[in-house]
C-alpha cells in the first residue's frame, strides 16, 4: 500500500512510520507533504529518500484550491492511504472525497474527549486521571471520525502538558504504525450495522 504522510511539525510520528513500517508489511511511504516548507518532518522524509512537497496557504488564497493541488500531487504519486501526523490544517470535503475511508489521523487524547488543537492542556484543565492516544479515520469534522485504535495511560498526578506528551509520544509511535500495518493487510473494516464501529481482524 502506497502511503503519504502530511505533517506540519517535528515529524516524530513520521519517523516512527519510516522506521517501523516503511518498506515492509506491504507498506511504502511514497510522499510527504506539509503546509510548512521548513517543517523538520520534510527533512526526515528527504533523509529517507521519500518525495516531498509543500503546499503553502500563501500560495493558495483558498484552502480548497490548495487541497486540490495536494490531492493531485498525491494521486499522481499513486498514494492509496493518507496519514495525518501532526498536520495542523483541516482538509476540505473535496480532498476527503478523493480518498474515501483512506485518511487517518493520530490524536493525543481518548476521543471523543478533548478534540481540537490543545487536547492535553484541555485534559489537564479538566482534571482527568487517564490520558491516551487515538488513531481514527478522518471525516468532515474535527477529530470526529471512527476510531481505529486507542490506548490509555493512567497519569493520576499529571500537572504539566510537556510531561504528559512525553508519555503519550511513545504510544503514538506504536499505535500509528500498527494502524497503517493493519490497513495495509486489509484487516480494518466497518461494522455494516454501525459504520462508527471499526472492526479489526487480528
Ligand atoms: C502528535 O502529538 C499528534 O498526536 C498530533 O500532533 C503531534 C505531532 O507530533 N496530531 P510529531 O510532529 O509527529 O512529533
PDB file of C-alpha atoms and ligand atoms in Angstrom:
ATOM      1  CA  UNK A   1       0.000   0.000   0.000  1.00  0.00           C
ATOM      2  CA  UNK A   2       1.412   3.366  -1.033  1.00  0.00           C
ATOM      3  CA  UNK A   3       1.197   5.763   1.890  1.00  0.00           C
ATOM      4  CA  UNK A   4       1.520   9.542   2.113  1.00  0.00           C
ATOM      5  CA  UNK A   5       2.123  11.417   5.342  1.00  0.00           C
ATOM      6  CA  UNK A   6       1.032  15.016   5.920  1.00  0.00           C
ATOM      7  CA  UNK A   7       2.913  16.789   8.698  1.00  0.00           C
ATOM      8  CA  UNK A   8       3.371  20.373   9.857  1.00  0.00           C
ATOM      9  CA  UNK A   9       5.979  19.964  12.570  1.00  0.00           C
ATOM     10  CA  UNK A  10       8.700  17.864  14.106  1.00  0.00           C
ATOM     11  CA  UNK A  11       7.630  14.646  12.473  1.00  0.00           C
ATOM     12  CA  UNK A  12       8.414  12.107  15.179  1.00  0.00           C
ATOM     13  CA  UNK A  13       5.339  10.140  14.095  1.00  0.00           C
ATOM     14  CA  UNK A  14       6.552  10.240  10.502  1.00  0.00           C
ATOM     15  CA  UNK A  15       9.904   8.944  11.766  1.00  0.00           C
ATOM     16  CA  UNK A  16       8.166   6.089  13.585  1.00  0.00           C
ATOM     17  CA  UNK A  17       6.405   5.163  10.339  1.00  0.00           C
ATOM     18  CA  UNK A  18       9.673   5.337   8.397  1.00  0.00           C
ATOM     19  CA  UNK A  19      11.462   3.209  10.999  1.00  0.00           C
ATOM     20  CA  UNK A  20       8.724   0.696  11.731  1.00  0.00           C
ATOM     21  CA  UNK A  21       6.668   0.027   8.601  1.00  0.00           C
ATOM     22  CA  UNK A  22       8.234   1.698   5.565  1.00  0.00           C
ATOM     23  CA  UNK A  23       9.464  -0.927   3.105  1.00  0.00           C
ATOM     24  CA  UNK A  24       7.850  -3.855   4.927  1.00  0.00           C
ATOM     25  CA  UNK A  25       4.465  -5.353   5.740  1.00  0.00           C
ATOM     26  CA  UNK A  26       3.291  -4.221   2.288  1.00  0.00           C
ATOM     27  CA  UNK A  27       3.774  -0.528   3.149  1.00  0.00           C
ATOM     28  CA  UNK A  28       5.727   2.040   1.139  1.00  0.00           C
ATOM     29  CA  UNK A  29       5.820   5.666   2.221  1.00  0.00           C
ATOM     30  CA  UNK A  30       5.938   7.359  -1.159  1.00  0.00           C
ATOM     31  CA  UNK A  31       5.208  11.006  -0.342  1.00  0.00           C
ATOM     32  CA  UNK A  32       5.374  13.525   2.493  1.00  0.00           C
ATOM     33  CA  UNK A  33       3.615  16.873   2.201  1.00  0.00           C
ATOM     34  CA  UNK A  34       3.473  19.858   4.507  1.00  0.00           C
ATOM     35  CA  UNK A  35       1.896  23.286   4.814  1.00  0.00           C
ATOM     36  CA  UNK A  36       5.220  24.479   6.289  1.00  0.00           C
ATOM     37  CA  UNK A  37       8.238  24.491   3.946  1.00  0.00           C
ATOM     38  CA  UNK A  38      10.659  24.413   6.897  1.00  0.00           C
ATOM     39  CA  UNK A  39       8.951  21.592   8.813  1.00  0.00           C
ATOM     40  CA  UNK A  40      11.598  19.209  10.231  1.00  0.00           C
ATOM     41  CA  UNK A  41       9.295  16.405   9.047  1.00  0.00           C
ATOM     42  CA  UNK A  42      10.297  17.240   5.463  1.00  0.00           C
ATOM     43  CA  UNK A  43      13.991  16.782   6.336  1.00  0.00           C
ATOM     44  CA  UNK A  44      13.204  13.371   7.820  1.00  0.00           C
ATOM     45  CA  UNK A  45      11.441  12.399   4.576  1.00  0.00           C
ATOM     46  CA  UNK A  46      14.306  13.631   2.394  1.00  0.00           C
ATOM     47  CA  UNK A  47      16.811  11.708   4.512  1.00  0.00           C
ATOM     48  CA  UNK A  48      14.748   8.574   3.861  1.00  0.00           C
ATOM     49  CA  UNK A  49      14.637   9.294   0.132  1.00  0.00           C
ATOM     50  CA  UNK A  50      10.894   9.998   0.137  1.00  0.00           C
ATOM     51  CA  UNK A  51       9.417  12.603  -2.241  1.00  0.00           C
ATOM     52  CA  UNK A  52       8.337  15.831  -0.526  1.00  0.00           C
ATOM     53  CA  UNK A  53       6.244  18.864  -1.372  1.00  0.00           C
ATOM     54  CA  UNK A  54       4.937  21.948   0.439  1.00  0.00           C
ATOM     55  CA  UNK A  55       1.523  23.463  -0.151  1.00  0.00           C
ATOM     56  CA  UNK A  56       1.527  26.883   1.489  1.00  0.00           C
ATOM     57  CA  UNK A  57      -1.519  28.917   2.426  1.00  0.00           C
ATOM     58  CA  UNK A  58       0.262  31.981   0.980  1.00  0.00           C
ATOM     59  CA  UNK A  59       0.368  30.373  -2.482  1.00  0.00           C
ATOM     60  CA  UNK A  60      -3.307  29.337  -2.458  1.00  0.00           C
ATOM     61  CA  UNK A  61      -5.704  32.033  -1.283  1.00  0.00           C
ATOM     62  CA  UNK A  62      -8.457  29.423  -0.863  1.00  0.00           C
ATOM     63  CA  UNK A  63      -7.972  26.154   1.009  1.00  0.00           C
ATOM     64  CA  UNK A  64      -9.931  24.003  -1.469  1.00  0.00           C
ATOM     65  CA  UNK A  65      -7.529  25.043  -4.238  1.00  0.00           C
ATOM     66  CA  UNK A  66      -4.539  24.123  -2.072  1.00  0.00           C
ATOM     67  CA  UNK A  67      -6.111  20.794  -1.124  1.00  0.00           C
ATOM     68  CA  UNK A  68      -6.899  20.112  -4.791  1.00  0.00           C
ATOM     69  CA  UNK A  69      -3.257  20.681  -5.755  1.00  0.00           C
ATOM     70  CA  UNK A  70      -2.124  18.460  -2.893  1.00  0.00           C
ATOM     71  CA  UNK A  71      -4.596  15.689  -3.797  1.00  0.00           C
ATOM     72  CA  UNK A  72      -3.479  15.884  -7.455  1.00  0.00           C
ATOM     73  CA  UNK A  73       0.144  15.504  -6.350  1.00  0.00           C
ATOM     74  CA  UNK A  74      -0.654  12.575  -4.053  1.00  0.00           C
ATOM     75  CA  UNK A  75      -2.855  10.746  -6.556  1.00  0.00           C
ATOM     76  CA  UNK A  76      -0.213  11.317  -9.258  1.00  0.00           C
ATOM     77  CA  UNK A  77       2.237   9.567  -6.932  1.00  0.00           C
ATOM     78  CA  UNK A  78      -0.049   6.551  -6.575  1.00  0.00           C
ATOM     79  CA  UNK A  79      -0.989   7.251  -2.939  1.00  0.00           C
ATOM     80  CA  UNK A  80      -3.629   4.912  -1.502  1.00  0.00           C
ATOM     81  CA  UNK A  81      -3.627   5.978   2.153  1.00  0.00           C
ATOM     82  CA  UNK A  82      -3.085   9.447   3.636  1.00  0.00           C
ATOM     83  CA  UNK A  83      -1.779   9.634   7.208  1.00  0.00           C
ATOM     84  CA  UNK A  84      -2.059  12.901   9.130  1.00  0.00           C
ATOM     85  CA  UNK A  85       0.828  13.037  11.590  1.00  0.00           C
ATOM     86  CA  UNK A  86       0.687  16.428  13.205  1.00  0.00           C
ATOM     87  CA  UNK A  87      -0.848  18.121  10.151  1.00  0.00           C
ATOM     88  CA  UNK A  88      -2.259  21.337  11.567  1.00  0.00           C
ATOM     89  CA  UNK A  89      -4.793  22.102   8.821  1.00  0.00           C
ATOM     90  CA  UNK A  90      -8.336  20.931   8.241  1.00  0.00           C
ATOM     91  CA  UNK A  91      -8.829  19.136   4.928  1.00  0.00           C
ATOM     92  CA  UNK A  92     -11.582  20.170   2.526  1.00  0.00           C
ATOM     93  CA  UNK A  93     -14.537  17.880   1.843  1.00  0.00           C
ATOM     94  CA  UNK A  94     -13.333  17.520  -1.742  1.00  0.00           C
ATOM     95  CA  UNK A  95      -9.940  16.221  -0.579  1.00  0.00           C
ATOM     96  CA  UNK A  96     -11.614  13.650   1.679  1.00  0.00           C
ATOM     97  CA  UNK A  97     -13.923  12.540  -1.154  1.00  0.00           C
ATOM     98  CA  UNK A  98     -10.864  11.743  -3.244  1.00  0.00           C
ATOM     99  CA  UNK A  99      -9.567   9.377  -0.533  1.00  0.00           C
ATOM    100  CA  UNK A 100     -12.754   7.747   0.776  1.00  0.00           C
ATOM    101  CA  UNK A 101     -12.096   5.997   4.118  1.00  0.00           C
ATOM    102  CA  UNK A 102      -8.421   6.396   3.310  1.00  0.00           C
ATOM    103  CA  UNK A 103      -7.358   9.308   5.536  1.00  0.00           C
ATOM    104  CA  UNK A 104      -6.318   8.624   9.140  1.00  0.00           C
ATOM    105  CA  UNK A 105      -5.065  10.807  11.980  1.00  0.00           C
ATOM    106  CA  UNK A 106      -3.286  10.376  15.301  1.00  0.00           C
ATOM    107  CA  UNK A 107      -4.584  12.440  18.224  1.00  0.00           C
ATOM    108  CA  UNK A 108      -3.103  12.652  21.743  1.00  0.00           C
ATOM    109  CA  UNK A 109      -6.367  12.134  23.642  1.00  0.00           C
ATOM    110  CA  UNK A 110      -9.011   9.479  24.156  1.00  0.00           C
ATOM    111  CA  UNK A 111     -11.592  10.717  21.649  1.00  0.00           C
ATOM    112  CA  UNK A 112     -14.351  11.767  21.755  1.00  0.00           C
ATOM    113  CA  UNK A 113     -12.893  13.559  24.789  1.00  0.00           C
ATOM    114  CA  UNK A 114     -10.717  16.550  24.005  1.00  0.00           C
ATOM    115  CA  UNK A 115     -10.744  17.007  20.239  1.00  0.00           C
ATOM    116  CA  UNK A 116      -9.064  20.059  18.735  1.00  0.00           C
ATOM    117  CA  UNK A 117      -5.747  21.813  18.935  1.00  0.00           C
ATOM    118  CA  UNK A 118      -4.878  21.582  22.653  1.00  0.00           C
ATOM    119  CA  UNK A 119      -6.092  18.174  23.809  1.00  0.00           C
ATOM    120  CA  UNK A 120      -3.512  17.637  26.550  1.00  0.00           C
ATOM    121  CA  UNK A 121      -3.978  21.124  28.027  1.00  0.00           C
ATOM    122  CA  UNK A 122      -7.738  20.622  27.901  1.00  0.00           C
ATOM    123  CA  UNK A 123      -7.491  17.208  29.584  1.00  0.00           C
ATOM    124  CA  UNK A 124      -5.238  18.616  32.334  1.00  0.00           C
ATOM    125  CA  UNK A 125      -7.571  21.571  32.853  1.00  0.00           C
ATOM    126  CA  UNK A 126     -10.485  19.130  33.160  1.00  0.00           C
ATOM    127  CA  UNK A 127      -8.552  17.164  35.757  1.00  0.00           C
ATOM    128  CA  UNK A 128      -8.713  13.733  34.149  1.00  0.00           C
ATOM    129  CA  UNK A 129      -6.600  10.903  35.590  1.00  0.00           C
ATOM    130  CA  UNK A 130      -6.439   8.818  32.428  1.00  0.00           C
ATOM    131  CA  UNK A 131      -4.877  10.128  29.223  1.00  0.00           C
ATOM    132  CA  UNK A 132      -4.296   8.386  25.921  1.00  0.00           C
ATOM    133  CA  UNK A 133      -3.933   8.259  22.173  1.00  0.00           C
ATOM    134  CA  UNK A 134      -6.462   7.680  19.392  1.00  0.00           C
ATOM    135  CA  UNK A 135      -5.867   6.728  15.763  1.00  0.00           C
ATOM    136  CA  UNK A 136      -9.019   7.417  13.780  1.00  0.00           C
ATOM    137  CA  UNK A 137     -10.426   7.866  10.304  1.00  0.00           C
ATOM    138  CA  UNK A 138     -10.780  11.483   9.264  1.00  0.00           C
ATOM    139  CA  UNK A 139     -14.238  12.757   8.381  1.00  0.00           C
ATOM    140  CA  UNK A 140     -15.525  16.277   7.783  1.00  0.00           C
ATOM    141  CA  UNK A 141     -15.427  17.214  11.481  1.00  0.00           C
ATOM    142  CA  UNK A 142     -12.632  17.957  13.928  1.00  0.00           C
ATOM    143  CA  UNK A 143     -11.184  14.678  15.270  1.00  0.00           C
ATOM    144  CA  UNK A 144     -14.629  13.118  14.895  1.00  0.00           C
ATOM    145  CA  UNK A 145     -14.157  10.128  12.571  1.00  0.00           C
ATOM    146  CA  UNK A 146     -14.468   6.445  13.525  1.00  0.00           C
ATOM    147  CA  UNK A 147     -11.867   5.160  15.991  1.00  0.00           C
ATOM    148  CA  UNK A 148      -9.384   2.569  14.707  1.00  0.00           C
ATOM    149  CA  UNK A 149      -7.092   2.112  17.710  1.00  0.00           C
ATOM    150  CA  UNK A 150      -6.886   3.623  21.194  1.00  0.00           C
ATOM    151  CA  UNK A 151      -4.626   3.180  24.165  1.00  0.00           C
ATOM    152  CA  UNK A 152      -4.952   4.697  27.624  1.00  0.00           C
ATOM    153  CA  UNK A 153      -2.362   5.551  30.240  1.00  0.00           C
ATOM    154  CA  UNK A 154      -3.111   6.376  33.872  1.00  0.00           C
ATOM    155  CA  UNK A 155      -1.371   9.548  34.981  1.00  0.00           C
ATOM    156  CA  UNK A 156      -3.238  10.490  38.157  1.00  0.00           C
ATOM    157  CA  UNK A 157      -0.676  13.068  39.273  1.00  0.00           C
ATOM    158  CA  UNK A 158      -0.069  14.762  35.931  1.00  0.00           C
ATOM    159  CA  UNK A 159       0.222  18.534  36.048  1.00  0.00           C
ATOM    160  CA  UNK A 160       2.335  19.578  33.129  1.00  0.00           C
ATOM    161  CA  UNK A 161       1.496  19.186  29.409  1.00  0.00           C
ATOM    162  CA  UNK A 162       5.076  18.519  28.337  1.00  0.00           C
ATOM    163  CA  UNK A 163       5.469  15.558  30.672  1.00  0.00           C
ATOM    164  CA  UNK A 164       2.110  14.108  29.584  1.00  0.00           C
ATOM    165  CA  UNK A 165       3.149  14.437  25.935  1.00  0.00           C
ATOM    166  CA  UNK A 166       6.437  12.695  26.791  1.00  0.00           C
ATOM    167  CA  UNK A 167       4.358   9.727  27.971  1.00  0.00           C
ATOM    168  CA  UNK A 168       1.989   9.840  25.008  1.00  0.00           C
ATOM    169  CA  UNK A 169       4.511  10.125  22.196  1.00  0.00           C
ATOM    170  CA  UNK A 170       5.896   6.568  22.514  1.00  0.00           C
ATOM    171  CA  UNK A 171       2.300   5.298  22.465  1.00  0.00           C
ATOM    172  CA  UNK A 172       1.607   7.283  19.293  1.00  0.00           C
ATOM    173  CA  UNK A 173       4.782   5.865  17.770  1.00  0.00           C
ATOM    174  CA  UNK A 174       3.468   2.329  18.318  1.00  0.00           C
ATOM    175  CA  UNK A 175      -0.204   2.856  17.529  1.00  0.00           C
ATOM    176  CA  UNK A 176       0.123   4.787  14.271  1.00  0.00           C
ATOM    177  CA  UNK A 177       2.450   2.263  12.563  1.00  0.00           C
ATOM    178  CA  UNK A 178       0.215  -0.533  13.863  1.00  0.00           C
ATOM    179  CA  UNK A 179      -2.859   1.097  12.275  1.00  0.00           C
ATOM    180  CA  UNK A 180      -1.036   1.513   8.950  1.00  0.00           C
ATOM    181  CA  UNK A 181       0.091  -2.121   9.072  1.00  0.00           C
ATOM    182  CA  UNK A 182      -3.486  -3.284   9.747  1.00  0.00           C
ATOM    183  CA  UNK A 183      -4.880  -1.161   6.905  1.00  0.00           C
ATOM    184  CA  UNK A 184      -2.221  -2.466   4.501  1.00  0.00           C
ATOM    185  CA  UNK A 185      -3.162  -6.008   5.478  1.00  0.00           C
ATOM    186  CA  UNK A 186      -6.843  -5.307   4.746  1.00  0.00           C
ATOM    187  CA  UNK A 187      -7.637  -6.071   8.383  1.00  0.00           C
ATOM    188  CA  UNK A 188      -9.715  -2.940   9.030  1.00  0.00           C
ATOM    189  CA  UNK A 189     -13.399  -2.760   8.110  1.00  0.00           C
ATOM    190  CA  UNK A 190     -16.608  -1.081   9.236  1.00  0.00           C
ATOM    191  CA  UNK A 191     -19.404  -2.866  11.062  1.00  0.00           C
ATOM    192  CA  UNK A 192     -22.201  -2.785   8.431  1.00  0.00           C
ATOM    193  CA  UNK A 193     -24.768  -2.277  11.202  1.00  0.00           C
ATOM    194  CA  UNK A 194     -22.911   0.777  12.559  1.00  0.00           C
ATOM    195  CA  UNK A 195     -20.202   2.381  10.469  1.00  0.00           C
ATOM    196  CA  UNK A 196     -18.900   4.241  13.538  1.00  0.00           C
ATOM    197  CA  UNK A 197     -17.637   0.880  14.729  1.00  0.00           C
ATOM    198  CA  UNK A 198     -14.346  -0.130  13.168  1.00  0.00           C
ATOM    199  CA  UNK A 199     -13.701  -3.860  13.183  1.00  0.00           C
ATOM    200  CA  UNK A 200     -10.112  -5.110  13.368  1.00  0.00           C
ATOM    201  CA  UNK A 201      -9.325  -8.628  12.219  1.00  0.00           C
ATOM    202  CA  UNK A 202      -6.292  -9.697  14.265  1.00  0.00           C
TER     203      UNK A 202
HETATM  204  C1  LIG B   1       1.308  14.416  17.825  1.00  0.00           C
HETATM  205  O1  LIG B   1       1.190  14.562  19.202  1.00  0.00           O
HETATM  206  C2  LIG B   1      -0.009  14.050  17.197  1.00  0.00           C
HETATM  207  O2  LIG B   1      -0.815  13.305  18.040  1.00  0.00           O
HETATM  208  C3  LIG B   1      -0.630  15.397  16.952  1.00  0.00           C
HETATM  209  O3  LIG B   1       0.444  16.204  16.544  1.00  0.00           O
HETATM  210  C4  LIG B   1       1.639  15.737  17.150  1.00  0.00           C
HETATM  211  C5  LIG B   1       2.671  15.578  16.070  1.00  0.00           C
HETATM  212  O4  LIG B   1       3.929  15.273  16.595  1.00  0.00           O
HETATM  213  N1  LIG B   1      -1.683  15.286  15.965  1.00  0.00           N
HETATM  214  P1  LIG B   1       5.138  14.889  15.629  1.00  0.00           P
HETATM  215  O5  LIG B   1       5.324  16.063  14.654  1.00  0.00           O
HETATM  216  O6  LIG B   1       4.796  13.621  14.937  1.00  0.00           O
HETATM  217  O7  LIG B   1       6.320  14.770  16.536  1.00  0.00           O
END
